[in-house]
């Protein structure tokens, strides 16, 4: 199996990352396996990996959307509670 290291594309992705615990410094030290078969890139395996990563990306996006919705609901709840508190409606 061959490896690539320190790609520009990976650098660009990580510069925009929101995860502070995994930065460019850590990514530059990653070894990324490239599947080979019979001395040539195994395109079928690479497609399987790409599909897996795409599915994972979609799940992450869905979770981010759910998290955003929950945050908005909590903000609305907080405002509602504060309004009732200032109006003296809480007992």
Coordinates of N, CA and C in Angstrom, one line a residue:
X1 N 0.8 -1.2 0.0 CA 0.0 0.0 0.0 C 0.9 1.2 0.0
X2 N 0.6 2.2 -0.8 CA 1.3 3.5 -0.9 C 0.6 4.5 -0.1
X3 N 1.3 5.6 0.3 CA 0.7 6.6 1.1 C 1.0 8.0 0.4
X4 N 0.1 8.9 0.7 CA 0.3 10.3 0.3 C 0.5 11.1 1.6
X5 N 1.2 12.2 1.6 CA 1.4 13.0 2.8 C 1.4 14.4 2.4
X6 N 0.7 15.2 3.3 CA 0.8 16.7 3.2 C 0.2 17.2 1.9
X7 N -1.0 16.9 1.5 CA -1.5 17.4 0.3 C -2.1 18.8 0.5
X8 N -2.1 19.6 -0.6 CA -2.6 21.0 -0.5 C -4.1 20.9 -0.3
X9 N -4.8 20.0 -0.9 CA -6.3 19.9 -0.6 C -6.6 19.7 0.8
X10 N -5.8 18.8 1.5 CA -6.0 18.5 2.9 C -5.7 19.8 3.7
X11 N -4.6 20.5 3.3 CA -4.3 21.7 4.0 C -5.5 22.7 3.9
X12 N -6.1 22.9 2.8 CA -7.2 23.8 2.6 C -8.4 23.4 3.4
X13 N -8.7 22.1 3.4 CA -9.8 21.7 4.2 C -9.6 22.0 5.7
X14 N -8.4 21.7 6.2 CA -8.2 21.8 7.6 C -8.1 23.3 8.0
X15 N -7.7 24.2 7.1 CA -7.7 25.6 7.4 C -9.1 26.1 7.8
X16 N -10.1 25.5 7.2 CA -11.5 25.9 7.4 C -12.2 25.0 8.4
X17 N -11.4 24.2 9.1 CA -12.0 23.2 10.1 C -12.4 24.0 11.3
X18 N -13.5 23.5 11.9 CA -14.0 24.1 13.2 C -13.5 23.3 14.4
X19 N -12.8 22.3 14.1 CA -12.3 21.4 15.2 C -10.9 21.9 15.6
X20 N -10.8 22.6 16.7 CA -9.5 23.2 17.1 C -8.5 22.1 17.6
X21 N -9.0 20.9 18.0 CA -8.1 19.9 18.5 C -7.4 19.1 17.4
X22 N -7.8 19.4 16.2 CA -7.2 18.7 15.1 C -6.9 19.7 14.0
X23 N -5.6 20.2 14.0 CA -5.3 21.2 13.1 C -4.4 20.8 12.0
X24 N -3.9 21.8 11.3 CA -3.0 21.6 10.1 C -1.7 20.8 10.6
X25 N -1.2 21.2 11.7 CA 0.0 20.6 12.2 C -0.2 19.1 12.3
X26 N -1.3 18.7 12.9 CA -1.6 17.2 13.1 C -1.8 16.6 11.8
X27 N -2.5 17.3 10.9 CA -2.9 16.7 9.6 C -1.6 16.4 8.7
X28 N -0.7 17.3 8.8 CA 0.6 17.2 8.0 C 1.3 15.9 8.4
X29 N 1.1 15.4 9.6 CA 1.8 14.2 10.0 C 1.0 12.9 9.7
X30 N -0.2 13.1 9.1 CA -1.0 11.9 8.8 C -0.4 11.2 7.6
X31 N -0.5 9.9 7.6 CA -0.2 9.1 6.4 C -1.6 8.6 5.9
X32 N -1.9 8.9 4.7 CA -3.1 8.5 4.1 C -2.9 7.3 3.2
X33 N -3.5 6.2 3.5 CA -3.2 5.0 2.6 C -4.0 5.1 1.3
X34 N -3.3 4.8 0.2 CA -3.9 4.8 -1.1 C -3.9 3.3 -1.5
X35 N -5.2 2.8 -1.7 CA -5.3 1.4 -2.1 C -4.7 1.1 -3.5
X36 N -3.9 0.1 -3.6 CA -3.3 -0.4 -4.8 C -3.6 -1.8 -5.0
X37 N -3.7 -2.2 -6.3 CA -4.0 -3.6 -6.6 C -3.2 -3.9 -7.9
X38 N -2.4 -4.9 -7.9 CA -1.5 -5.3 -9.0 C -0.7 -4.1 -9.5
X39 N -0.2 -3.3 -8.6 CA 0.7 -2.2 -8.9 C 0.1 -1.0 -9.4
X40 N -1.3 -1.0 -9.5 CA -2.0 0.2 -10.0 C -3.0 0.6 -8.9
X41 N -3.4 1.9 -9.0 CA -4.4 2.3 -8.0 C -5.7 1.5 -8.1
X42 N -6.2 1.0 -7.0 CA -7.4 0.2 -7.0 C -8.6 1.2 -7.0
X43 N -9.1 1.5 -8.2 CA -10.1 2.5 -8.3 C -11.4 2.1 -7.6
X44 N -11.7 0.8 -7.7 CA -13.0 0.3 -7.0 C -12.9 0.5 -5.5
X45 N -11.8 0.2 -4.9 CA -11.6 0.4 -3.5 C -11.7 1.9 -3.1
X46 N -11.1 2.7 -4.0 CA -11.1 4.2 -3.8 C -12.5 4.7 -3.9
X47 N -13.3 4.2 -4.8 CA -14.7 4.6 -4.9 C -15.5 4.2 -3.7
X48 N -15.2 3.0 -3.1 CA -15.9 2.5 -1.9 C -15.5 3.5 -0.7
X49 N -14.3 3.8 -0.6 CA -13.9 4.7 0.4 C -14.5 6.1 0.3
X50 N -14.6 6.6 -1.0 CA -15.2 7.9 -1.2 C -16.7 7.9 -0.9
X51 N -17.4 6.8 -1.2 CA -18.8 6.6 -0.9 C -19.0 6.6 0.6
X52 N -18.1 5.9 1.3 CA -18.2 5.8 2.8 C -18.0 7.2 3.4
X53 N -17.0 7.9 2.9 CA -16.7 9.3 3.4 C -17.9 10.2 3.1
X54 N -18.5 10.1 1.9 CA -19.6 10.9 1.5 C -20.8 10.7 2.5
X55 N -21.1 9.4 2.7 CA -22.1 9.1 3.7 C -21.9 9.6 5.1
X56 N -20.6 9.5 5.5 CA -20.2 10.0 6.8 C -20.4 11.6 6.8
X57 N -20.0 12.2 5.8 CA -20.2 13.7 5.6 C -21.7 14.1 5.7
X58 N -22.5 13.3 5.0 CA -23.9 13.6 5.1 C -24.5 13.4 6.5
X59 N -24.1 12.4 7.2 CA -24.5 12.2 8.6 C -24.1 13.3 9.5
X60 N -22.9 13.8 9.3 CA -22.4 14.9 10.1 C -23.2 16.1 9.8
X61 N -23.5 16.4 8.5 CA -24.3 17.6 8.2 C -25.7 17.5 8.8
X62 N -26.3 16.3 8.8 CA -27.6 16.1 9.4 C -27.5 16.4 10.9
X63 N -26.5 15.9 11.6 CA -26.3 16.1 13.0 C -26.1 17.6 13.3
X64 N -25.3 18.3 12.4 CA -25.1 19.7 12.6 C -26.4 20.5 12.5
X65 N -27.3 20.1 11.5 CA -28.6 20.7 11.4 C -29.5 20.5 12.6
X66 N -29.5 19.3 13.1 CA -30.2 19.0 14.3 C -29.7 19.8 15.5
X67 N -28.4 19.9 15.6 CA -27.8 20.6 16.7 C -28.3 22.1 16.6
X68 N -28.2 22.7 15.4 CA -28.7 24.0 15.2 C -30.1 24.2 15.6
X69 N -31.0 23.3 15.2 CA -32.4 23.4 15.5 C -32.6 23.3 17.1
X70 N -31.9 22.4 17.7 CA -32.0 22.3 19.2 C -31.5 23.6 19.9
X71 N -30.4 24.2 19.4 CA -29.9 25.5 19.9 C -31.0 26.6 19.8
X72 N -31.6 26.6 18.6 CA -32.7 27.6 18.4 C -33.8 27.4 19.3
X73 N -34.2 26.1 19.5 CA -35.3 25.8 20.4 C -35.0 26.3 21.9
X74 N -33.7 26.0 22.3 CA -33.3 26.4 23.6 C -33.3 27.9 23.8
X75 N -32.9 28.6 22.7 CA -32.9 30.1 22.8 C -34.4 30.6 22.9
X76 N -35.3 30.0 22.1 CA -36.7 30.4 22.2 C -37.2 30.1 23.6
X77 N -36.9 29.0 24.2 CA -37.3 28.6 25.5 C -36.8 29.6 26.5
X78 N -35.6 29.9 26.4 CA -35.0 30.9 27.4 C -35.7 32.2 27.3
X79 N -35.9 32.7 26.1 CA -36.6 34.0 25.9 C -38.0 33.9 26.5
X80 N -38.7 32.8 26.3 CA -40.0 32.6 26.8 C -40.0 32.7 28.3
X81 N -39.1 32.0 28.9 CA -39.0 31.9 30.4 C -38.7 33.3 30.9
X82 N -37.8 34.0 30.3 CA -37.4 35.3 30.8 C -38.6 36.3 30.6
X83 N -39.3 36.2 29.5 CA -40.5 37.1 29.4 C -41.5 36.8 30.5
X84 N -41.8 35.6 30.7 CA -42.8 35.2 31.8 C -42.2 35.7 33.2
X85 N -41.0 35.6 33.4 CA -40.4 36.0 34.7 C -40.5 37.5 34.9
X86 N -40.3 38.2 33.8 CA -40.4 39.7 33.9 C -41.8 40.2 34.1
X87 N -42.7 39.4 33.5 CA -44.1 39.7 33.7 C -44.7 39.2 35.0
X88 N -43.9 38.5 35.7 CA -44.4 37.9 37.0 C -45.3 36.7 36.8
X89 N -45.2 36.1 35.7 CA -46.1 34.9 35.4 C -45.5 33.6 36.0
X90 N -44.3 33.6 36.4 CA -43.7 32.4 37.0 C -43.9 32.3 38.5
X91 N -44.3 31.2 38.9 CA -44.5 31.0 40.4 C -43.7 29.9 40.9

